PDB file of C-alpha atoms and ligand atoms in Angstrom:
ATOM      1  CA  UNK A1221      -3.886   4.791 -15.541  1.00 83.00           C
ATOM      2  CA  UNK A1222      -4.480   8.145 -16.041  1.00 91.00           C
ATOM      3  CA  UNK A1223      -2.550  11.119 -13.991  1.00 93.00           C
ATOM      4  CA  UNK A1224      -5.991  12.454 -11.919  1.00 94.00           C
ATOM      5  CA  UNK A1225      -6.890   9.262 -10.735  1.00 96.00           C
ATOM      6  CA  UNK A1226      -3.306   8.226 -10.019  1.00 96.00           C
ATOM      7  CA  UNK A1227      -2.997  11.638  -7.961  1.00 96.00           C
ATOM      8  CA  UNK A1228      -6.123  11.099  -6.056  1.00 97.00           C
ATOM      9  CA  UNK A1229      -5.030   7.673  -4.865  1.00 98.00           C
ATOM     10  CA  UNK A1230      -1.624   8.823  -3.764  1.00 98.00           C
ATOM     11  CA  UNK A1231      -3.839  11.459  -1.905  1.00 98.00           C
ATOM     12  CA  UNK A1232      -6.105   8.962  -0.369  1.00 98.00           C
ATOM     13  CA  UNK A1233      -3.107   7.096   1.111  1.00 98.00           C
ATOM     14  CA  UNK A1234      -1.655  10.037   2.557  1.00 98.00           C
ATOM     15  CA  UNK A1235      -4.611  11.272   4.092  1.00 98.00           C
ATOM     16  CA  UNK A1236      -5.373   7.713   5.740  1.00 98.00           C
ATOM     17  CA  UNK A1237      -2.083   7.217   6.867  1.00 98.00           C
ATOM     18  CA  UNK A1238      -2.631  11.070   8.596  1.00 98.00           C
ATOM     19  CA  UNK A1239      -5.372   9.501  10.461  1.00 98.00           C
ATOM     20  CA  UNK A1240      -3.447   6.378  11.959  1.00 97.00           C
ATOM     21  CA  UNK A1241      -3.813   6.242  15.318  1.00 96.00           C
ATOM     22  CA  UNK A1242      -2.523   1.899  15.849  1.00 96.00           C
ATOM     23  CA  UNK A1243       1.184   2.791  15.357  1.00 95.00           C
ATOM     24  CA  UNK A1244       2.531   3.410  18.236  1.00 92.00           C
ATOM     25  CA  UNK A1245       5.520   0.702  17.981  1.00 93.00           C
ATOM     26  CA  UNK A1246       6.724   2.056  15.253  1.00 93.00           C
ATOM     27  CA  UNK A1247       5.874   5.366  15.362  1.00 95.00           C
ATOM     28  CA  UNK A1248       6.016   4.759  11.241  1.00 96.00           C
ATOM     29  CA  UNK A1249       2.423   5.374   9.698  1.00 98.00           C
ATOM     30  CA  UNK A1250       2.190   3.434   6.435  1.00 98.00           C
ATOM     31  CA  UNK A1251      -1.084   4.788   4.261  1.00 98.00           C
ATOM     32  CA  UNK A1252      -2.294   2.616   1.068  1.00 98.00           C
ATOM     33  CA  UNK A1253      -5.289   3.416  -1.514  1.00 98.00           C
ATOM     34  CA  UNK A1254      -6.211   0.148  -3.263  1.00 98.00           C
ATOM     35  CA  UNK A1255      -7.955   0.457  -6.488  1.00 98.00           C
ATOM     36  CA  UNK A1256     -10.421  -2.463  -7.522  1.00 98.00           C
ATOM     37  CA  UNK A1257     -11.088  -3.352 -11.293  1.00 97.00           C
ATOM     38  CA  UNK A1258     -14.658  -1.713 -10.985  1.00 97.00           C
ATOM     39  CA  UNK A1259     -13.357   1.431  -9.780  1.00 97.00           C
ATOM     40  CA  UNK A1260     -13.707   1.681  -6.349  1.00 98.00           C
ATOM     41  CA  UNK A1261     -11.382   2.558  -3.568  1.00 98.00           C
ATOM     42  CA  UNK A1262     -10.568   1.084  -0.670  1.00 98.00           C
ATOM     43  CA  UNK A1263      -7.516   2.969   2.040  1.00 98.00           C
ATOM     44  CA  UNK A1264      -6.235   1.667   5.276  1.00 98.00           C
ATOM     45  CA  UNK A1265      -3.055   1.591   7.501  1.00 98.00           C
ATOM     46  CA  UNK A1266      -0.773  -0.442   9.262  1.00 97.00           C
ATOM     47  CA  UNK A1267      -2.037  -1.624  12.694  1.00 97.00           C
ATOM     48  CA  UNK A1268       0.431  -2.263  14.970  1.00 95.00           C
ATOM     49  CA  UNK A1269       0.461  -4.752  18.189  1.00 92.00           C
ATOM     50  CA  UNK A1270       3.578  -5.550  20.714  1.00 86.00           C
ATOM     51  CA  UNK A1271       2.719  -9.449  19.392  1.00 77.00           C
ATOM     52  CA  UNK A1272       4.596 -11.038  16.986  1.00 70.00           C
ATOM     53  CA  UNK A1273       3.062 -10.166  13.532  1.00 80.00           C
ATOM     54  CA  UNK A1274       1.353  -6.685  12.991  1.00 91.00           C
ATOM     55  CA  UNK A1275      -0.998  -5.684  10.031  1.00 96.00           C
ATOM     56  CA  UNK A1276       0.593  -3.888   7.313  1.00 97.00           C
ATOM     57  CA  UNK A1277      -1.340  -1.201   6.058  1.00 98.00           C
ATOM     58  CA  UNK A1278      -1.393  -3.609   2.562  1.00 98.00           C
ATOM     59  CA  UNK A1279      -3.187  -6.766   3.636  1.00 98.00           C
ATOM     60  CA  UNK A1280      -5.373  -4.445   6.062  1.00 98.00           C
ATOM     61  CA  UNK A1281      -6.565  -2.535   2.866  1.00 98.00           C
ATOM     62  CA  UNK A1282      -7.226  -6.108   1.044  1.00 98.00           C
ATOM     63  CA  UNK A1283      -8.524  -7.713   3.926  1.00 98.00           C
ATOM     64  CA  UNK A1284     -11.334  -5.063   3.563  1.00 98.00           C
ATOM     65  CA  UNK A1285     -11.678  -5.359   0.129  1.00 98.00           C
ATOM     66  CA  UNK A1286     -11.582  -8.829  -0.449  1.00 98.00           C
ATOM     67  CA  UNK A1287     -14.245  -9.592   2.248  1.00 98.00           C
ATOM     68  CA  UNK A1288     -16.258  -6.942   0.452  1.00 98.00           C
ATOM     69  CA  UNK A1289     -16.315  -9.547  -2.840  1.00 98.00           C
ATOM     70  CA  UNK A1290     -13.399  -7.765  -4.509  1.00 98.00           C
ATOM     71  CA  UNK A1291     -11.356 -10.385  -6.900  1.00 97.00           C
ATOM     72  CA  UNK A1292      -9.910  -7.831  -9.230  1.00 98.00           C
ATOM     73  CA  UNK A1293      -7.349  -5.470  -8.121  1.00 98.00           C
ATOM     74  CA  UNK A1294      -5.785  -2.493 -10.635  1.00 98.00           C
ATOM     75  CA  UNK A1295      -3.185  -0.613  -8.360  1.00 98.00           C
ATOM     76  CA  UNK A1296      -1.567   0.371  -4.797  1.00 98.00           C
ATOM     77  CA  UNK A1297      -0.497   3.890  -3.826  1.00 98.00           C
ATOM     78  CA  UNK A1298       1.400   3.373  -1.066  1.00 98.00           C
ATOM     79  CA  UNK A1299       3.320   6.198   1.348  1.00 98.00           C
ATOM     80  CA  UNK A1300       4.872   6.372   4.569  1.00 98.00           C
ATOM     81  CA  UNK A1301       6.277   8.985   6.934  1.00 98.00           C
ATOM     82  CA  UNK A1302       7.327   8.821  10.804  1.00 97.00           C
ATOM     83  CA  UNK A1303       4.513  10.499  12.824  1.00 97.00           C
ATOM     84  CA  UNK A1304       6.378  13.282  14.143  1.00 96.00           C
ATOM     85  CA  UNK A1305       7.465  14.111  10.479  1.00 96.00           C
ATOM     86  CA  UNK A1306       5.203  15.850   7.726  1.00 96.00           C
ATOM     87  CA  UNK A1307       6.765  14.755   4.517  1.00 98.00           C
ATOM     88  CA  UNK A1308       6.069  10.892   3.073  1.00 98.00           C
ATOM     89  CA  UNK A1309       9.411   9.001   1.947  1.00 95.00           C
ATOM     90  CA  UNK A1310       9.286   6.344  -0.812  1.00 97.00           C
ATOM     91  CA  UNK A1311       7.662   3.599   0.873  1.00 97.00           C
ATOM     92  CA  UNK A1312       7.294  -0.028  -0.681  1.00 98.00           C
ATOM     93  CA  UNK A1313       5.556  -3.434   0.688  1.00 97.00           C
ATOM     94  CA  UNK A1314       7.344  -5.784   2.780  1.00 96.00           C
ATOM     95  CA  UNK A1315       8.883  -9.024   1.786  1.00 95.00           C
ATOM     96  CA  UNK A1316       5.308 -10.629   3.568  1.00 94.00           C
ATOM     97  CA  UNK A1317       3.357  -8.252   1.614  1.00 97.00           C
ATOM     98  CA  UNK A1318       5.160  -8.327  -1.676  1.00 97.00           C
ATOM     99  CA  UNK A1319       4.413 -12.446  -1.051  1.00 97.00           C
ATOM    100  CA  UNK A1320       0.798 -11.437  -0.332  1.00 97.00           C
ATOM    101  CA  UNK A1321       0.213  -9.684  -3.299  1.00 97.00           C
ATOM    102  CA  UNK A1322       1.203 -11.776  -5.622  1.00 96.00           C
ATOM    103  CA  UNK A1323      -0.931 -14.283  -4.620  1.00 96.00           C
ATOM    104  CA  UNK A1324      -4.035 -12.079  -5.019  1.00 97.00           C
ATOM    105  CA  UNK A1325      -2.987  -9.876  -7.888  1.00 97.00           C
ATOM    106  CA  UNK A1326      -2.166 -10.623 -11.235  1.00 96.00           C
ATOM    107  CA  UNK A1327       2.089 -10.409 -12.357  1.00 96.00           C
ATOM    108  CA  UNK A1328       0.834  -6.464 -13.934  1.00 96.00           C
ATOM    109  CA  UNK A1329      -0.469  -5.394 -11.116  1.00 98.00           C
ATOM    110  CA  UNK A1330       1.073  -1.505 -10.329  1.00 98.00           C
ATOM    111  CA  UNK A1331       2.725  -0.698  -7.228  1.00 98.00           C
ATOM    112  CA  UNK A1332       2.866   3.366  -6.576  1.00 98.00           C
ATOM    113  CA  UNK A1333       5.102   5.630  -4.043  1.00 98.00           C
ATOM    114  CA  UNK A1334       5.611   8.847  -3.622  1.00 97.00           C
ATOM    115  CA  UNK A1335       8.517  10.816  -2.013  1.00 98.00           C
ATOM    116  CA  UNK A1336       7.527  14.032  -0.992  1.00 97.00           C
ATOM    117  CA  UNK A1337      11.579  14.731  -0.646  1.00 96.00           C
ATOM    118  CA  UNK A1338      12.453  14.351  -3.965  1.00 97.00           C
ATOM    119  CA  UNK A1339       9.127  15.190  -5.037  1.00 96.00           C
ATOM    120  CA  UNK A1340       9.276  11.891  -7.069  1.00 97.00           C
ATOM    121  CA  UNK A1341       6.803   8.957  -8.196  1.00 97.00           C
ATOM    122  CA  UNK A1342       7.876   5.603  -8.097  1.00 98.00           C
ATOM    123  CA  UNK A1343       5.950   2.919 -10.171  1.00 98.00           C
ATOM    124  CA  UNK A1344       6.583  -0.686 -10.885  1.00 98.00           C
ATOM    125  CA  UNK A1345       5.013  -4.008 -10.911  1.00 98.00           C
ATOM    126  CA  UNK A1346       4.208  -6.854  -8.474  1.00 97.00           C
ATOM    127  CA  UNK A1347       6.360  -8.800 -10.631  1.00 96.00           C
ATOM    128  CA  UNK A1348       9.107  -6.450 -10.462  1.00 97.00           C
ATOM    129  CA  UNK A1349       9.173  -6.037  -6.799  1.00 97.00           C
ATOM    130  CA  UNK A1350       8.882  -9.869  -6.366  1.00 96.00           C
ATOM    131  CA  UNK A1351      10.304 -12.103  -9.447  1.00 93.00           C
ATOM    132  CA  UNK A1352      10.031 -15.965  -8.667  1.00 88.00           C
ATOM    133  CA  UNK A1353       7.699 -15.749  -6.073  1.00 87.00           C
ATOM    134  CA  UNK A1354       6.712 -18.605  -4.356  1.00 87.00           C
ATOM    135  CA  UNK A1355       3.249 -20.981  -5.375  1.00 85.00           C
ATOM    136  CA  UNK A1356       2.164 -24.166  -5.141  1.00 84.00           C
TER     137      UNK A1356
HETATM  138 ZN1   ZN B 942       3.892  -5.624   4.823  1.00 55.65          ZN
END
């Protein structure tokens, strides 16, 4: 991927995870920027409820995008921050998520964070976050 586009969807998921206004649990917004094969971008954020599962800002963003007709996903920028706090810390899918993904990405598909503290870009694969991941 090349460095502008990979900039402008760490930007994206900061600047939706600025505009979350459904974590009040937490008080932890979690911003993603999902890019499709075709090029298009879809953002969200984690919305939270006092019941026993919330949405992660990750399958929020795909839920979107695969109801759209999406099948073919490139990469994730992912950040998140505590509200109260300006700077983003490196911030990575959940165990659920990591699960989630892997079941509607392929093994190459690129996870992104960024760490405004150490002013530092993370990058790996679904396949490296989650090796032997479960299937039928
Ligand atoms: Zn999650």
């Amino acid at each position: 991927m090349n460095n502008d586009l990979l900039l402008e969807l760490i930007s994206k998921a900061k600047e939706i995870a600025k505009q979350n206004f459904c974590c009040k649990y937490s008080n932890f917004t979690v911003g993603v920027a999902l890019l499709c094969q075709d090029g298009s971008i879809y953002t969200g954020f984690n919305i939270e409820n006092h019941g026993i599962e919330s949405i992660c800002a990750e399958r929020a963003t795909f839920a979107k995008a695969l109801t759209d007709g999406h099948k073919e996903f490139t990469a994730l920028a992912v950040v998140g921050k505590k509200l109260d706090e300006e700077k983003f810390n490196k911030t990575l899918p959940c165990g659920y998520c990591r699960q989630f993904l892997s079941e509607y990405t392929k093994p190459d598909f690129k996870i992104y964070t960024y760490d405004d503290n150490e002013d530092k870009l993370y990058s790996y694969t679904i396949a490296e976050l989650l090796p032997e991941s479960f299937k039928l």
